[in-house]
Coordinates of N, CA and C in Angstrom, one line a residue:
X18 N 35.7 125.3 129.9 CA 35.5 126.0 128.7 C 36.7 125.9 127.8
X19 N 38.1 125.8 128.5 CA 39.6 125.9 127.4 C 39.1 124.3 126.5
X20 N 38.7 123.4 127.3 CA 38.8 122.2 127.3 C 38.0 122.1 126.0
X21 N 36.4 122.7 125.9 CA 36.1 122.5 124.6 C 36.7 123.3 123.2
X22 N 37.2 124.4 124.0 CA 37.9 125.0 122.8 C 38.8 124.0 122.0
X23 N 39.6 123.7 122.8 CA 40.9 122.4 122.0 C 40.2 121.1 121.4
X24 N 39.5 121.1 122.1 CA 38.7 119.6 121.3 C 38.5 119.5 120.4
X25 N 38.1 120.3 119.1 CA 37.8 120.8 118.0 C 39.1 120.0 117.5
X26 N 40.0 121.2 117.6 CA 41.5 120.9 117.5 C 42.3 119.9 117.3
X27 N 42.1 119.2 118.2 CA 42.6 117.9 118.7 C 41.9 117.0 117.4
X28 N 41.0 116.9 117.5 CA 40.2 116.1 116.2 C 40.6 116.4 114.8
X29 N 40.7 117.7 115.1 CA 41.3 117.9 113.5 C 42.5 117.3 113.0
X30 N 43.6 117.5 114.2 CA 44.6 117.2 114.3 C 44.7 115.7 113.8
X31 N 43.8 114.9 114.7 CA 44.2 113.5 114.7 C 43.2 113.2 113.1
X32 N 42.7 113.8 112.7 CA 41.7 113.5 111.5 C 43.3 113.7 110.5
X33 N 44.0 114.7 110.6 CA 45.0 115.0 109.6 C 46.1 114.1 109.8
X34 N 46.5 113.5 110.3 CA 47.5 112.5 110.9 C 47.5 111.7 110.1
X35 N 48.5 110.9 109.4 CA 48.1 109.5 108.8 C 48.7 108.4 109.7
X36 N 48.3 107.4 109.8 CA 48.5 106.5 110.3 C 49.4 105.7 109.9
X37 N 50.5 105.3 111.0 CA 52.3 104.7 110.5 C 51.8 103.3 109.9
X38 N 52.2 103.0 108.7 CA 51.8 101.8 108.4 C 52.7 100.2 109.1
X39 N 52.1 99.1 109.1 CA 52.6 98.2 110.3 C 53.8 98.0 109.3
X40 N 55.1 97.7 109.7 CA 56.7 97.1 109.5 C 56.8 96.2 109.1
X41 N 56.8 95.0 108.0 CA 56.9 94.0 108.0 C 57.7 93.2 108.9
X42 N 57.9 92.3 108.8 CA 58.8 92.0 110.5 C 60.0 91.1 109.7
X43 N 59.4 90.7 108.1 CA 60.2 90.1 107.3 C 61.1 90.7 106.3
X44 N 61.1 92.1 106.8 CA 62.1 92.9 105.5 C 63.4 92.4 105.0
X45 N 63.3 92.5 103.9 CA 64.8 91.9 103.3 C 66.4 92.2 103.4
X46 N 66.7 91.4 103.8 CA 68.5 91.7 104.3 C 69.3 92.0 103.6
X47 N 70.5 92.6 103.6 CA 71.4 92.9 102.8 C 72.0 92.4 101.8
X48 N 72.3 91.6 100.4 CA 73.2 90.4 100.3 C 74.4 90.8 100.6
X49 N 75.4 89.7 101.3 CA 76.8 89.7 100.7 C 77.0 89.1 99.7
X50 N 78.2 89.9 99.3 CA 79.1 89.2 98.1 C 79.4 87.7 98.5
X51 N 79.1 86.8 97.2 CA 79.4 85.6 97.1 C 80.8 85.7 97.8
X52 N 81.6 86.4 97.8 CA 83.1 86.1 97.2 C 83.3 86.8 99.2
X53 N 82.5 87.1 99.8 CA 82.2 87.5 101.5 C 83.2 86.3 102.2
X54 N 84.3 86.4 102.7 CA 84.7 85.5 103.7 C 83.7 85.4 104.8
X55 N 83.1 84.0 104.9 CA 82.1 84.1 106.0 C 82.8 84.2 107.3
X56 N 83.6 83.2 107.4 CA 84.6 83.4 108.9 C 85.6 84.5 108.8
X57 N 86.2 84.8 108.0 CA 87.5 85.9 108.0 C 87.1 87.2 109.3
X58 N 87.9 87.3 110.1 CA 87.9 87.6 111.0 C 88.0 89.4 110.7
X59 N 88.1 90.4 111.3 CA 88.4 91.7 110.6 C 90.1 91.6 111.0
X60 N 91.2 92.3 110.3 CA 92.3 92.5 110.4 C 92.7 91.3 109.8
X61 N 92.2 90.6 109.4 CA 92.9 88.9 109.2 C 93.5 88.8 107.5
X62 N 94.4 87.8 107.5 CA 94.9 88.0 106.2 C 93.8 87.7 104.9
X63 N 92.7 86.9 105.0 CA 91.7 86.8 104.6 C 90.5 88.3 103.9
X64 N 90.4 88.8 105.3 CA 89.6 89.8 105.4 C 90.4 91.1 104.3
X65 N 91.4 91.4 104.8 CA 92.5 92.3 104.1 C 92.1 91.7 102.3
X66 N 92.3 90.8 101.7 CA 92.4 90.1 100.6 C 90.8 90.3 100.3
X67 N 89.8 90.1 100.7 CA 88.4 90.6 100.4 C 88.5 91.6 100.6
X68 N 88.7 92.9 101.1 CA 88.6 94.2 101.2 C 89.1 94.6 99.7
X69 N 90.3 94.0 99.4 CA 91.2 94.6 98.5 C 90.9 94.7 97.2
X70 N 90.4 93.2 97.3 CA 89.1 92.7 95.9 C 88.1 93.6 95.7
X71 N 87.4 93.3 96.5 CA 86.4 94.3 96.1 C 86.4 95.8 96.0
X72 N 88.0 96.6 96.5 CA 87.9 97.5 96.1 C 89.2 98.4 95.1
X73 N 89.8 97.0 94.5 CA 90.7 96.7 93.6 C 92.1 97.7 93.8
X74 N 92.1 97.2 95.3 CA 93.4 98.2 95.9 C 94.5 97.9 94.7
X75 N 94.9 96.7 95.2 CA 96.1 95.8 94.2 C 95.8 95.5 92.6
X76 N 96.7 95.8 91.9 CA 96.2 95.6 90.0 C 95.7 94.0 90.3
X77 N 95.6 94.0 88.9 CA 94.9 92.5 88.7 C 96.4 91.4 89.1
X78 N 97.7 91.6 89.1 CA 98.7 90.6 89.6 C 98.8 90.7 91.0
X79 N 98.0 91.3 91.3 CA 98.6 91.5 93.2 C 99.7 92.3 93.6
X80 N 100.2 92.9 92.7 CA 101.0 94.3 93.1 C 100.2 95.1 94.0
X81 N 100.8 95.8 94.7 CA 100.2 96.6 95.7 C 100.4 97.1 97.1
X82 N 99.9 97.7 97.9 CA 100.8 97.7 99.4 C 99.7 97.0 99.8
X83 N 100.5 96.6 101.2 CA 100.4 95.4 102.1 C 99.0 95.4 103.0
X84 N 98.3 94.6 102.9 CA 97.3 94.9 103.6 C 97.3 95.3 105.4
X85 N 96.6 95.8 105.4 CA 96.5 97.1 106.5 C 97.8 97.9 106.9
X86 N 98.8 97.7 105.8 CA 100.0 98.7 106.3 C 99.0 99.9 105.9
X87 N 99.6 101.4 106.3 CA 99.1 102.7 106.4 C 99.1 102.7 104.8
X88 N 99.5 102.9 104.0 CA 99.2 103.2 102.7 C 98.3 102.2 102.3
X89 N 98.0 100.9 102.4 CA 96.7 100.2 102.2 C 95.6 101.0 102.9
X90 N 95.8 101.3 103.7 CA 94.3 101.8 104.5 C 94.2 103.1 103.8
X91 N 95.1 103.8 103.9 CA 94.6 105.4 103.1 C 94.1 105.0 101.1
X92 N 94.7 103.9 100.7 CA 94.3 103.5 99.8 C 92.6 102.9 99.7
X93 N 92.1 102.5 100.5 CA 90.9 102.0 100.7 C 90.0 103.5 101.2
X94 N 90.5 104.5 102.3 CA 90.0 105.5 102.3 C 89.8 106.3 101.4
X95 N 90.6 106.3 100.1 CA 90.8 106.9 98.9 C 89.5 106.1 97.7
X96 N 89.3 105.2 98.1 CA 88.3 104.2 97.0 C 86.9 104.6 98.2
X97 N 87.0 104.3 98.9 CA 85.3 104.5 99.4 C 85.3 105.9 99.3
X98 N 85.5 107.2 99.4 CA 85.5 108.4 99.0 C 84.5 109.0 100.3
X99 N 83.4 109.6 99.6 CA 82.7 110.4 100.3 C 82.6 108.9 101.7
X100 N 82.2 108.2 101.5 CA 81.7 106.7 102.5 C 82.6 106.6 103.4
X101 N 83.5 106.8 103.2 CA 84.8 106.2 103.9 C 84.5 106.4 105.4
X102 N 84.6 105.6 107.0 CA 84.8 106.3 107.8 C 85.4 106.9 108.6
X103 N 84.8 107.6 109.7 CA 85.6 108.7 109.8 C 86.5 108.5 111.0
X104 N 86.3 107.2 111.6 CA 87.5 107.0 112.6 C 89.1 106.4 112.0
X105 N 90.0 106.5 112.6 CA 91.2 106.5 112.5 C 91.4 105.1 111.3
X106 N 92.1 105.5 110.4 CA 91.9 104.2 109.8 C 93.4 103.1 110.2
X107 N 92.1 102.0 109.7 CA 93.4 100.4 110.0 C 93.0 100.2 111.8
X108 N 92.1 101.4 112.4 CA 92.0 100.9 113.8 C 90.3 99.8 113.5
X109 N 90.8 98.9 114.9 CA 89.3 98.3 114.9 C 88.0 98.8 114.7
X110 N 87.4 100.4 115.1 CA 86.2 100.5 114.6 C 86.3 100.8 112.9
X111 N 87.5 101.4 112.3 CA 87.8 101.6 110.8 C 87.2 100.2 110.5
X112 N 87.9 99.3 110.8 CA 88.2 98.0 110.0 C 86.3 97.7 110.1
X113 N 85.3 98.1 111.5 CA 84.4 97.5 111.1 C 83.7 98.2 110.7
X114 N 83.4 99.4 110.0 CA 83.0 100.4 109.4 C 83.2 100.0 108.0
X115 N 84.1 99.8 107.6 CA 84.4 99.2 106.7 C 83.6 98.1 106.0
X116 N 83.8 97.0 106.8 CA 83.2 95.9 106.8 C 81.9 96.2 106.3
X117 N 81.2 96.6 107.7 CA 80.0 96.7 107.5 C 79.5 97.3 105.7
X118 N 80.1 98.7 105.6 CA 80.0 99.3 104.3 C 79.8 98.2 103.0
X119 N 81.0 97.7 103.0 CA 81.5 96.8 102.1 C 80.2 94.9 101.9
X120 N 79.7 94.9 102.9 CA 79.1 94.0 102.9 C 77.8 94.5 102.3
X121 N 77.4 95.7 102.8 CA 76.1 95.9 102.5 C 75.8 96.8 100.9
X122 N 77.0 97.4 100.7 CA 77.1 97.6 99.2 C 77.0 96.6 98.0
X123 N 76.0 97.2 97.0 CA 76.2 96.6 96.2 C 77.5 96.5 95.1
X124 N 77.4 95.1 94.3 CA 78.5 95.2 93.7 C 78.3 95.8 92.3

């Protein structure tokens, strides 16, 4: 007897449901910036110099502090703002938090 009570139920239920639509399997990727060192390794003097660019640590002459010294990294944590992450910065997961951020932001 419970059994037909819920069956009602159950139908309604699944009658109100919508149906997850299928994922394309081809969704569109991120760009990187042209200007993306494809090999630049994280920490590398390369990487440091794209970071800085794109987040215009150093004026337009290259004045500025040193990349990944401690005032470069609180400088970069000071430009991504709310984004910034929240592990220790200038450490390996910082640097790929970063990265990641930075690649997938537009410019």
């Amino acid at each position: 007897m419970r059994r037909l009570v819920f069956l009602p139920l159950a139908v309604l239920v699944a009658a109100c449901s919508s149906p997850q639509a299928p994922q394309p399997d081809n969704q569109p990727k991120p760009q990187a910036s042209a200007a993306t060192p494809a090999n630049a390794s994280l920490g590398s003097h390369e990487w440091y110099q794209w970071v800085d660019q794109r987040l215009a640590i150093s004026d337009g002459d290259g004045h500025g502090p040193d990349g990944g010294s401690d005032e470069w990294n609180n400088a970069v944590q000071r430009k991504l703002g709310e984004e910034a992450p929240q592990s220790q910065p200038g450490s390996p997961q910082w640097q790929q938090a970063v990265d990641a951020l930075l690649r997938t932001r537009a410019q």
